[in-house]
Amino acid sequence: MKLSLATRIFLGYALVLLTFGTVSLFSVAELHRNRLEIRLVSQGYLQLSQDAAALETFQTSQEKDTERVLEQNSVETRRALIRLASLYYSPQMAQRLEAARAKAREVLTFAPEGEVPFVMELDSRFGELSKNSQAYGHAVEAVFAALASESPSGDEVARATSELRQLEAAIGRELRVLRATLGNRIRERVDGAEERERRTGLTIIALSIMAIGVGVGVTAWSARTLRPVRTLIEGVSRIGKGDYSAQLGVRGDDEVALLAREFDQMARSLQAREAQLKSQAEALMRAEQLAAVGRISAQIVHEVRNPLSSIGLNVELLQDAVATARFDSTDTAVEARELLSAVTSEVDRLTDVTEQYLRMARPARPDLEPEDIIAVLDGVLDFTREELVRAGVEVVRDFAPGTPRVLADQGQLRQVFLNLLRNSREAMPSGGRLTVATLPFEGDVEVSVRDTGNGMTEEVRRHLFEPFFTTKEGGTGLGLAVSQQILQAHGGSLSCQSIPGQGTTFVLRLPCA
């Protein structure tokens, strides 16, 4: 089951809260346990120990009193003292033992389960002391009875006195053992509490460190999980500044990764849209340039072509006249004929230039007919064979079998191919290889013209189809612009790929018939 990013972050911080809560609960539980331990010792064992000490002191005083009584020579005095002891000691001892037993029973109400047997044993010992105390009272009565007779028997008094002393010794011994037991128990509980407090402190420190580690880990995990958000913000900022090449490349299947992938797709779409708009803007600018050139060209052709035709006709008449004229020397005649020939050549060149401007100013609408593109290429290559051979250019024809017909104006198409072949020949002044290939491509036919010339830089290639841009001395910069205009009128395209030092490839694309 996939969990959302918010759910995972919530669970992470819930784990942190659970860890710190565990530490807090453990601390509270240990504090409660220590409080119970302190109450057990201070309000239980310590008070019982004090009661046992008071009983022991009381018993010791009574033993001393008994010793003094038995040392009296007067029978009447001993009778009075023993009678007083029987009336004072037994009730006091019984009262104190009952209070101690009540305290032991009270300790049972809040003693831990492990201490219940010990407290019950204390209660049992206090009960035994109560029985011995009662027996002691009977022994005192026996001594009093032995002394109260008219003629007390020495053996009977000695026996009763011995039994009384034995009971006093037993009660005193039991009280000392009880007090020592309580003292040992108090020391054990205090030592255990100190050891437990030390372990508790170490445990709390360890749990706190673990909780801090869990908190730091969850925080680092959350920061790592949310790191793509910052990348996304930076990408949005770059998009806002016009940099549509921003790609986040965030992997994963959570919401941030999905949003990042959608952002990358949006950036690619915007980049493609920008490239399309830029291409359309460039095409519109070229169209405006061509329109301006057309208007200027039409005016120039109108103003130049007619005088140029007259100049050409007059030069031809002069050539005829010079051919029959007599000169003072042969050198003069040759010089006159060369001058007239040069004028004629320049007139023809200017006429050709005006024709190019006229074609750009008033491009003829193509008469599209199904044409065999391979036959057109063969015809152009055969026409330019001698020119290419003299330039040392090897021609390779790589025509794909079954190349379909294209919709084209054969005359305009030949004009484009002738222009491209001439450019390729001029790009290889020392000869080279010219490869002309065809390839069907997604409802179109692709024709590539590849040479092995010097190639061109990216800067030159970017301005290649702009009117009047040329790298050739004496060039007009109109050949490729006109060729691209013709291809666009055919519903096709003309593009260029070039690497400096490795040659240039022109790619034409025409729709199939």
Coordinates of C-alpha atoms in Angstrom, one line a residue:
M1 CA 0.0 0.0 0.0
K2 CA 1.4 3.3 -1.1
L3 CA 1.4 6.1 1.5
S4 CA 1.2 9.7 0.6
L5 CA 4.0 12.1 1.4
A6 CA 2.0 13.8 4.1
T7 CA 1.1 10.5 5.7
R8 CA 4.7 9.4 5.8
I9 CA 6.0 12.6 7.3
F10 CA 3.1 12.4 9.9
L11 CA 4.1 8.8 10.7
G12 CA 7.8 9.8 11.0
Y13 CA 7.0 12.6 13.5
A14 CA 4.5 10.3 15.3
L15 CA 7.4 7.9 15.8
V16 CA 9.4 10.8 17.3
L17 CA 6.5 11.7 19.6
L18 CA 6.1 8.0 20.5
T19 CA 9.8 7.7 21.4
F20 CA 9.8 10.8 23.5
G21 CA 6.5 9.7 25.1
T22 CA 8.1 6.3 26.0
V23 CA 11.0 8.1 27.7
S24 CA 8.6 10.3 29.6
L25 CA 6.3 7.4 30.7
F26 CA 9.3 5.4 31.7
S27 CA 10.6 8.3 33.8
V28 CA 7.2 8.8 35.4
A29 CA 6.9 5.1 36.2
E30 CA 10.3 5.0 37.8
L31 CA 9.6 8.2 39.8
H32 CA 6.4 6.6 41.0
R33 CA 8.2 3.4 41.9
N34 CA 10.9 5.4 43.8
R35 CA 8.1 7.3 45.6
L36 CA 6.6 4.0 46.7
E37 CA 10.0 2.8 47.8
I38 CA 10.6 5.9 49.8
R39 CA 7.2 5.6 51.4
L40 CA 7.8 1.9 52.3
V41 CA 11.1 2.7 54.0
S42 CA 10.2 6.0 55.6
Q43 CA 6.5 5.4 56.6
G44 CA 6.8 1.6 57.0
Y45 CA 10.1 -0.1 57.9
L46 CA 11.7 2.9 59.6
Q47 CA 8.7 3.4 61.9
L48 CA 8.5 -0.3 62.6
S49 CA 12.2 -0.2 63.4
Q50 CA 11.7 2.7 65.8
D51 CA 8.8 0.8 67.4
A52 CA 11.0 -2.3 67.8
A53 CA 13.8 -0.1 69.3
A54 CA 11.3 1.5 71.8
L55 CA 10.0 -2.0 72.7
E56 CA 13.6 -3.2 73.2
T57 CA 14.4 -0.2 75.4
F58 CA 11.2 -0.8 77.4
Q59 CA 12.0 -4.5 77.8
T60 CA 15.6 -3.7 79.0
S61 CA 14.3 -1.3 81.6
Q62 CA 11.9 -3.9 82.8
E63 CA 14.7 -6.5 83.1
K64 CA 16.6 -4.0 85.2
D65 CA 13.6 -3.3 87.4
T66 CA 13.0 -7.0 87.8
E67 CA 16.7 -7.4 88.9
R68 CA 16.3 -4.7 91.5
V69 CA 13.0 -6.2 92.8
L70 CA 14.6 -9.6 93.3
E71 CA 17.5 -8.0 95.1
Q72 CA 15.2 -6.5 97.8
N73 CA 15.4 -8.3 101.1
S74 CA 12.0 -7.2 102.3
V75 CA 9.3 -9.5 101.3
E76 CA 6.7 -6.9 101.5
T77 CA 8.7 -4.5 99.3
R78 CA 9.2 -7.2 96.7
R79 CA 5.5 -8.0 96.7
A80 CA 4.7 -4.4 96.2
L81 CA 7.1 -3.9 93.4
I82 CA 6.1 -7.1 91.6
R83 CA 2.5 -6.1 91.9
L84 CA 3.3 -2.7 90.5
A85 CA 5.2 -4.3 87.6
S86 CA 2.3 -6.6 86.8
L87 CA -0.1 -3.7 86.7
Y88 CA 2.2 -1.5 84.6
Y89 CA 4.4 -3.6 82.3
S90 CA 2.0 -6.0 80.8
P91 CA -0.6 -3.4 79.7
Q92 CA 2.1 -1.1 78.3
M93 CA 3.8 -3.9 76.4
A94 CA 0.5 -5.2 75.0
Q95 CA -0.5 -1.7 73.9
R96 CA 2.8 -1.1 72.1
L97 CA 2.9 -4.5 70.4
E98 CA -0.7 -3.9 69.2
A99 CA 0.3 -0.5 67.8
A100 CA 3.2 -2.1 66.0
R101 CA 1.0 -4.8 64.6
A102 CA -1.5 -2.2 63.4
K103 CA 1.4 -0.4 61.7
A104 CA 2.5 -3.6 60.0
R105 CA -1.0 -4.2 58.7
E106 CA -1.1 -0.6 57.4
V107 CA 2.2 -1.2 55.6
L108 CA 0.6 -4.2 53.9
T109 CA -1.8 -1.8 52.2
F110 CA 0.9 0.0 50.2
A111 CA 3.8 -2.5 50.2
P112 CA 4.9 -3.9 46.8
E113 CA 3.9 -7.5 46.1
G114 CA 7.4 -8.7 46.7
E115 CA 7.5 -7.2 50.2
V116 CA 4.1 -8.7 51.4
P117 CA 5.7 -11.9 52.8
F118 CA 8.2 -10.0 54.8
V119 CA 5.6 -7.6 56.3
M120 CA 3.4 -10.6 57.1
E121 CA 6.4 -12.2 58.8
L122 CA 6.8 -9.0 60.9
D123 CA 3.2 -9.2 61.9
S124 CA 3.6 -12.8 62.9
R125 CA 6.7 -11.9 65.0
F126 CA 4.8 -9.1 66.7
G127 CA 2.0 -11.7 67.4
E128 CA 4.6 -14.1 69.0
L129 CA 5.9 -11.2 71.1
S130 CA 2.3 -10.5 72.3
K131 CA 1.9 -14.1 73.4
N132 CA 5.3 -14.0 75.2
S133 CA 4.2 -10.7 76.8
Q134 CA 1.1 -12.4 78.1
A135 CA 3.1 -15.3 79.3
Y136 CA 5.4 -12.9 81.0
G137 CA 2.4 -11.4 82.8
H138 CA 1.4 -14.8 84.0
A139 CA 5.0 -15.4 85.2
V140 CA 4.9 -12.1 87.2
E141 CA 1.6 -13.3 88.8
A142 CA 3.3 -16.6 89.6
V143 CA 6.2 -14.9 91.4
F144 CA 3.8 -12.6 93.2
A145 CA 1.7 -15.6 94.3
A146 CA 4.8 -17.4 95.5
L147 CA 5.9 -14.4 97.5
A148 CA 2.4 -13.6 98.8
S149 CA 2.0 -16.9 100.8
E150 CA 2.4 -16.9 104.6
S151 CA 5.5 -19.0 104.5
P152 CA 7.0 -18.7 100.9
S153 CA 8.9 -21.7 99.7
G154 CA 12.4 -20.8 98.5
D155 CA 12.3 -23.5 95.8
E156 CA 8.9 -22.3 94.5
V157 CA 10.1 -18.6 94.5
A158 CA 13.3 -19.6 92.7
R159 CA 11.5 -21.6 90.1
A160 CA 9.0 -18.8 89.4
T161 CA 11.8 -16.2 89.3
S162 CA 13.8 -18.4 86.9
E163 CA 10.8 -18.7 84.6
L164 CA 10.3 -15.0 84.7
R165 CA 13.9 -14.3 83.8
Q166 CA 13.8 -16.8 80.9
L167 CA 10.7 -15.1 79.5
E168 CA 12.4 -11.7 79.8
A169 CA 15.5 -13.0 78.0
A170 CA 13.4 -14.6 75.3
I171 CA 11.4 -11.4 74.7
G172 CA 14.6 -9.2 74.7
R173 CA 16.3 -11.6 72.2
E174 CA 13.2 -11.6 70.0
L175 CA 13.1 -7.8 70.0
R176 CA 16.8 -7.5 69.1
V177 CA 16.4 -10.0 66.3
L178 CA 13.3 -8.1 65.0
R179 CA 15.2 -4.8 65.2
A180 CA 18.2 -6.2 63.4
T181 CA 16.0 -7.7 60.7
L182 CA 14.3 -4.4 60.1
G183 CA 17.6 -2.6 60.0
N184 CA 19.0 -5.1 57.4
R185 CA 15.8 -4.8 55.4
I186 CA 16.0 -1.0 55.4
R187 CA 19.7 -1.1 54.3
E188 CA 18.8 -3.6 51.5
R189 CA 15.9 -1.4 50.3
V190 CA 18.0 1.7 50.4
D191 CA 20.9 0.1 48.6
G192 CA 18.5 -1.4 46.0
A193 CA 16.8 2.0 45.5
E194 CA 20.2 3.6 44.9
E195 CA 21.2 0.9 42.4
R196 CA 17.9 1.1 40.7
E197 CA 18.1 4.9 40.6
R198 CA 21.6 4.6 39.0
R199 CA 20.2 2.1 36.4
T200 CA 17.2 4.2 35.8
G201 CA 19.3 7.3 35.2
L202 CA 21.5 5.4 32.7
T203 CA 18.4 4.0 31.0
I204 CA 16.8 7.4 30.8
I205 CA 20.0 8.8 29.3
A206 CA 20.2 6.0 26.8
L207 CA 16.5 6.3 25.9
S208 CA 16.9 10.1 25.5
I209 CA 19.8 9.7 23.2
M210 CA 17.9 7.1 21.2
A211 CA 14.9 9.5 21.1
I212 CA 17.2 12.4 19.9
G213 CA 18.7 10.0 17.3
V214 CA 15.2 9.1 16.1
G215 CA 14.2 12.7 16.0
V216 CA 17.4 13.7 14.0
G217 CA 16.9 10.7 11.7
V218 CA 13.2 11.6 11.0
T219 CA 14.2 15.2 10.5
A220 CA 16.9 14.3 8.0
W221 CA 14.6 11.9 6.3
S222 CA 11.9 14.6 6.0
A223 CA 14.5 17.1 4.7
R224 CA 15.7 14.5 2.1
T225 CA 12.1 13.7 1.1
L226 CA 11.2 17.4 0.8
R227 CA 14.5 18.3 -1.0
P228 CA 12.9 18.0 -4.4
V229 CA 10.5 20.8 -3.4
R230 CA 13.4 23.2 -3.3
T231 CA 14.6 21.9 -6.7
L232 CA 11.0 22.4 -7.9
I233 CA 11.0 26.0 -6.7
E234 CA 14.3 26.7 -8.4
G235 CA 13.0 25.2 -11.6
V236 CA 9.9 27.3 -11.4
S237 CA 12.1 30.4 -10.9
R238 CA 14.2 29.4 -14.0
I239 CA 11.0 29.0 -16.0
G240 CA 9.9 32.4 -14.8
K241 CA 13.1 33.9 -16.0
G242 CA 12.6 32.4 -19.5
D243 CA 14.9 29.3 -19.1
Y244 CA 12.7 26.6 -20.5
S245 CA 15.6 24.0 -20.5
A246 CA 15.1 23.4 -16.8
Q247 CA 14.7 19.7 -16.1
L248 CA 14.4 18.5 -12.5
G249 CA 14.9 14.7 -13.1
V250 CA 13.4 13.8 -9.7
R251 CA 12.9 10.0 -9.3
G252 CA 10.3 8.3 -7.2
D253 CA 6.6 7.6 -7.0
D254 CA 5.4 10.1 -4.4
E255 CA 3.5 13.3 -5.0
V256 CA 6.7 15.5 -5.3
A257 CA 8.2 13.2 -7.9
L258 CA 5.0 13.1 -9.9
L259 CA 4.8 16.9 -9.7
A260 CA 8.4 17.1 -10.8
R261 CA 7.8 14.9 -13.8
E262 CA 4.8 16.9 -14.8
F263 CA 6.9 20.0 -14.4
D264 CA 9.6 18.5 -16.7
Q265 CA 6.9 17.7 -19.2
M266 CA 5.6 21.3 -19.0
A267 CA 9.1 22.7 -19.4
R268 CA 9.7 20.5 -22.5
S269 CA 6.3 21.6 -23.9
L270 CA 7.2 25.3 -23.2
Q271 CA 10.6 24.8 -24.8
A272 CA 9.1 23.2 -27.9
R273 CA 6.5 26.0 -28.0
E274 CA 9.2 28.6 -27.6
A275 CA 11.2 27.0 -30.4
Q276 CA 8.1 26.9 -32.6
L277 CA 7.3 30.5 -31.9
K278 CA 10.9 31.4 -32.5
S279 CA 10.9 29.5 -35.8
Q280 CA 7.6 31.2 -36.8
A281 CA 9.1 34.6 -35.8
E282 CA 12.1 33.9 -37.9
A283 CA 10.0 32.8 -40.8
L284 CA 7.8 35.9 -40.4
M285 CA 10.9 38.0 -40.3
R286 CA 12.3 36.3 -43.4
A287 CA 9.0 36.8 -45.1
E288 CA 9.0 40.5 -44.2
Q289 CA 12.6 40.7 -45.5
L290 CA 11.6 38.9 -48.7
A291 CA 8.6 41.2 -49.1
A292 CA 10.9 44.2 -48.7
V293 CA 13.4 42.7 -51.1
G294 CA 10.6 42.0 -53.5
R295 CA 9.4 45.6 -53.5
I296 CA 12.9 46.9 -53.9
S297 CA 13.8 44.3 -56.5
A298 CA 10.7 45.0 -58.5
Q299 CA 11.7 48.7 -58.6
I300 CA 15.3 47.9 -59.4
V301 CA 14.4 45.5 -62.1
H302 CA 12.0 48.0 -63.6
E303 CA 14.6 50.8 -63.6
V304 CA 17.6 48.6 -64.6
R305 CA 16.4 45.9 -67.0
N306 CA 15.3 48.1 -69.9
P307 CA 18.5 50.3 -70.0
L308 CA 20.5 47.1 -69.5
S309 CA 18.9 45.5 -72.5
S310 CA 19.7 48.6 -74.6
I311 CA 23.3 48.5 -73.4
G312 CA 23.6 44.9 -74.4
L313 CA 22.1 45.5 -77.8
N314 CA 24.4 48.5 -78.4
V315 CA 27.4 46.5 -77.3
E316 CA 26.5 43.7 -79.8
L317 CA 26.3 46.4 -82.5
L318 CA 29.7 47.7 -81.5
Q319 CA 31.1 44.2 -81.6
D320 CA 29.9 43.8 -85.2
A321 CA 31.3 47.2 -86.0
V322 CA 34.7 46.5 -84.4
A323 CA 34.8 43.2 -86.2
T324 CA 34.9 45.0 -89.6
A325 CA 36.8 48.1 -88.5
R326 CA 40.5 48.8 -89.3
F327 CA 42.9 49.7 -86.5
D328 CA 46.4 51.1 -86.5
S329 CA 47.7 48.0 -84.9
T330 CA 46.7 44.5 -84.1
D331 CA 47.1 45.1 -80.3
T332 CA 44.6 47.9 -80.5
A333 CA 42.1 45.7 -82.2
V334 CA 42.5 42.9 -79.7
E335 CA 42.2 45.3 -76.8
A336 CA 39.0 46.8 -78.2
R337 CA 37.4 43.4 -78.8
E338 CA 38.4 42.2 -75.2
L339 CA 36.9 45.4 -73.7
L340 CA 33.6 44.8 -75.6
S341 CA 33.6 41.1 -74.5
A342 CA 34.1 42.1 -70.9
V343 CA 31.2 44.6 -71.1
T344 CA 29.0 41.9 -72.7
S345 CA 29.9 39.5 -69.8
E346 CA 29.1 42.1 -67.2
V347 CA 25.8 42.9 -68.9
D348 CA 24.9 39.2 -68.9
R349 CA 25.8 38.9 -65.2
L350 CA 23.8 41.9 -64.3
T351 CA 20.9 40.5 -66.3
D352 CA 21.1 37.3 -64.4
V353 CA 21.1 39.2 -61.1
T354 CA 18.1 41.2 -62.0
E355 CA 16.4 37.9 -63.0
Q356 CA 17.1 36.5 -59.5
Y357 CA 15.7 39.6 -57.9
L358 CA 12.7 39.4 -60.1
R359 CA 12.1 35.7 -59.1
M360 CA 12.3 36.7 -55.5
A361 CA 10.0 39.7 -55.9
R362 CA 7.4 37.8 -57.9
P363 CA 7.8 34.0 -57.1
A364 CA 5.9 31.9 -59.5
R365 CA 3.2 29.7 -58.0
P366 CA 4.4 26.1 -58.4
D367 CA 2.4 23.9 -60.7
L368 CA 2.4 20.7 -58.5
E369 CA 2.3 17.4 -60.4
P370 CA 3.3 13.9 -59.4
E371 CA 7.0 13.7 -60.3
D372 CA 9.6 11.0 -60.2
I373 CA 12.2 12.5 -57.9
I374 CA 14.9 10.1 -58.9
A375 CA 14.4 11.0 -62.6
V376 CA 14.6 14.7 -61.8
L377 CA 17.8 14.1 -59.8
D378 CA 19.3 12.0 -62.6
G379 CA 18.5 14.7 -65.1
V380 CA 20.2 17.4 -63.0
L381 CA 23.2 15.3 -62.3
D382 CA 23.6 14.4 -65.9
F383 CA 23.3 18.0 -66.9
T384 CA 26.1 19.1 -64.4
R385 CA 28.3 16.0 -65.0
E386 CA 31.0 17.7 -67.0
E387 CA 31.1 20.7 -64.6
L388 CA 31.5 18.4 -61.6
V389 CA 34.1 16.2 -63.4
R390 CA 36.3 19.2 -64.2
A391 CA 36.1 20.3 -60.5
G392 CA 37.3 16.8 -59.4
V393 CA 34.1 16.0 -57.7
E394 CA 33.1 12.3 -57.4
V395 CA 29.3 11.8 -57.5
V396 CA 27.6 9.0 -55.6
R397 CA 23.9 8.3 -56.3
D398 CA 22.3 6.5 -53.3
F399 CA 18.7 6.3 -54.3
A400 CA 16.4 4.1 -52.1
P401 CA 14.5 1.5 -54.2
G402 CA 10.8 2.1 -54.4
T403 CA 11.1 5.9 -53.7
P404 CA 7.6 7.2 -54.2
R405 CA 6.6 10.1 -56.4
V406 CA 6.4 13.6 -55.0
L407 CA 4.1 16.6 -55.6
A408 CA 6.4 19.2 -57.2
D409 CA 6.9 21.7 -60.0
Q410 CA 9.7 20.1 -62.0
G411 CA 11.2 23.3 -63.3
Q412 CA 11.4 24.9 -59.8
L413 CA 12.7 21.6 -58.3
R414 CA 15.5 21.6 -60.9
Q415 CA 16.4 25.1 -60.0
V416 CA 16.7 24.2 -56.3
F417 CA 18.9 21.1 -57.1
L418 CA 21.1 23.1 -59.5
N419 CA 21.7 25.7 -56.8
L420 CA 22.5 23.1 -54.2
L421 CA 24.9 21.2 -56.5
R422 CA 26.6 24.4 -57.4
N423 CA 27.1 25.3 -53.8
S424 CA 28.5 21.9 -53.0
R425 CA 30.9 22.1 -55.9
E426 CA 32.1 25.5 -54.8
A427 CA 32.5 24.2 -51.2
M428 CA 35.1 21.6 -52.6
P429 CA 37.6 23.7 -54.5
S430 CA 40.1 20.9 -54.4
G431 CA 37.6 18.2 -55.3
G432 CA 35.8 15.7 -53.1
R433 CA 32.8 13.4 -52.9
L434 CA 29.2 14.5 -53.5
T435 CA 26.5 12.0 -52.3
V436 CA 22.9 12.5 -53.3
A437 CA 20.5 10.1 -51.5
T438 CA 16.7 9.6 -51.3
L439 CA 14.8 8.0 -48.4
P440 CA 11.0 7.7 -47.8
F441 CA 10.2 9.2 -44.4
E442 CA 6.7 9.3 -42.7
G443 CA 4.6 10.3 -45.8
D444 CA 7.4 12.4 -47.3
V445 CA 10.5 11.9 -49.4
E446 CA 13.8 13.0 -47.9
V447 CA 16.6 14.1 -50.3
S448 CA 20.1 14.7 -48.9
V449 CA 22.9 16.4 -50.7
R450 CA 26.1 15.8 -48.8
D451 CA 29.6 17.1 -49.7
T452 CA 33.0 16.6 -48.1
G453 CA 34.0 20.3 -48.2
N454 CA 35.2 22.5 -45.4
G455 CA 31.9 22.7 -43.7
M456 CA 30.7 25.9 -41.9
T457 CA 30.4 27.2 -38.4
E458 CA 27.2 27.3 -36.3
E459 CA 27.1 31.1 -36.7
V460 CA 27.2 30.9 -40.5
R461 CA 24.7 28.0 -40.6
R462 CA 22.2 30.1 -38.4
H463 CA 22.2 32.9 -41.0
L464 CA 22.4 30.6 -44.1
F465 CA 18.9 31.1 -45.4
E466 CA 18.7 34.9 -44.8
P467 CA 18.4 37.0 -47.9
F468 CA 21.7 38.7 -49.0
F469 CA 23.8 36.6 -46.6
T470 CA 26.7 35.1 -48.4
T471 CA 30.2 33.8 -47.7
K472 CA 31.3 33.8 -51.3
E473 CA 33.0 36.7 -53.0
G474 CA 30.7 38.2 -55.6
G475 CA 27.6 36.1 -54.3
T476 CA 24.2 37.7 -54.1
G477 CA 23.0 35.7 -51.0
L478 CA 19.7 34.9 -52.7
G479 CA 20.2 31.4 -53.9
L480 CA 19.4 29.5 -50.7
A481 CA 16.7 32.0 -49.7
V482 CA 14.9 31.4 -53.0
S483 CA 15.4 27.7 -52.7
Q484 CA 13.9 27.6 -49.2
Q485 CA 11.0 29.8 -50.5
I486 CA 10.4 27.3 -53.3
L487 CA 10.4 24.3 -50.9
Q488 CA 8.0 26.0 -48.5
A489 CA 5.7 26.8 -51.4
H490 CA 5.7 23.0 -52.2
G491 CA 4.7 22.2 -48.6
G492 CA 8.2 20.9 -47.8
S493 CA 11.3 22.1 -46.0
L494 CA 15.0 22.7 -46.5
S495 CA 17.5 22.4 -43.7
C496 CA 21.3 22.3 -43.3
Q497 CA 23.6 20.2 -41.2
S498 CA 27.3 21.0 -41.1
I499 CA 30.5 20.3 -39.1
P500 CA 33.6 22.4 -39.7
G501 CA 36.2 20.4 -41.5
Q502 CA 33.8 17.5 -42.2
G503 CA 31.5 18.8 -44.9
T504 CA 27.9 19.9 -45.2
T505 CA 24.6 18.1 -45.8
F506 CA 21.4 19.8 -47.2
V507 CA 18.2 17.9 -46.5
L508 CA 15.1 18.5 -48.6
R509 CA 11.7 17.1 -47.6
L510 CA 8.8 16.9 -50.1
P511 CA 5.3 15.5 -49.6
C512 CA 4.5 12.2 -51.4
A513 CA 2.1 12.4 -54.3

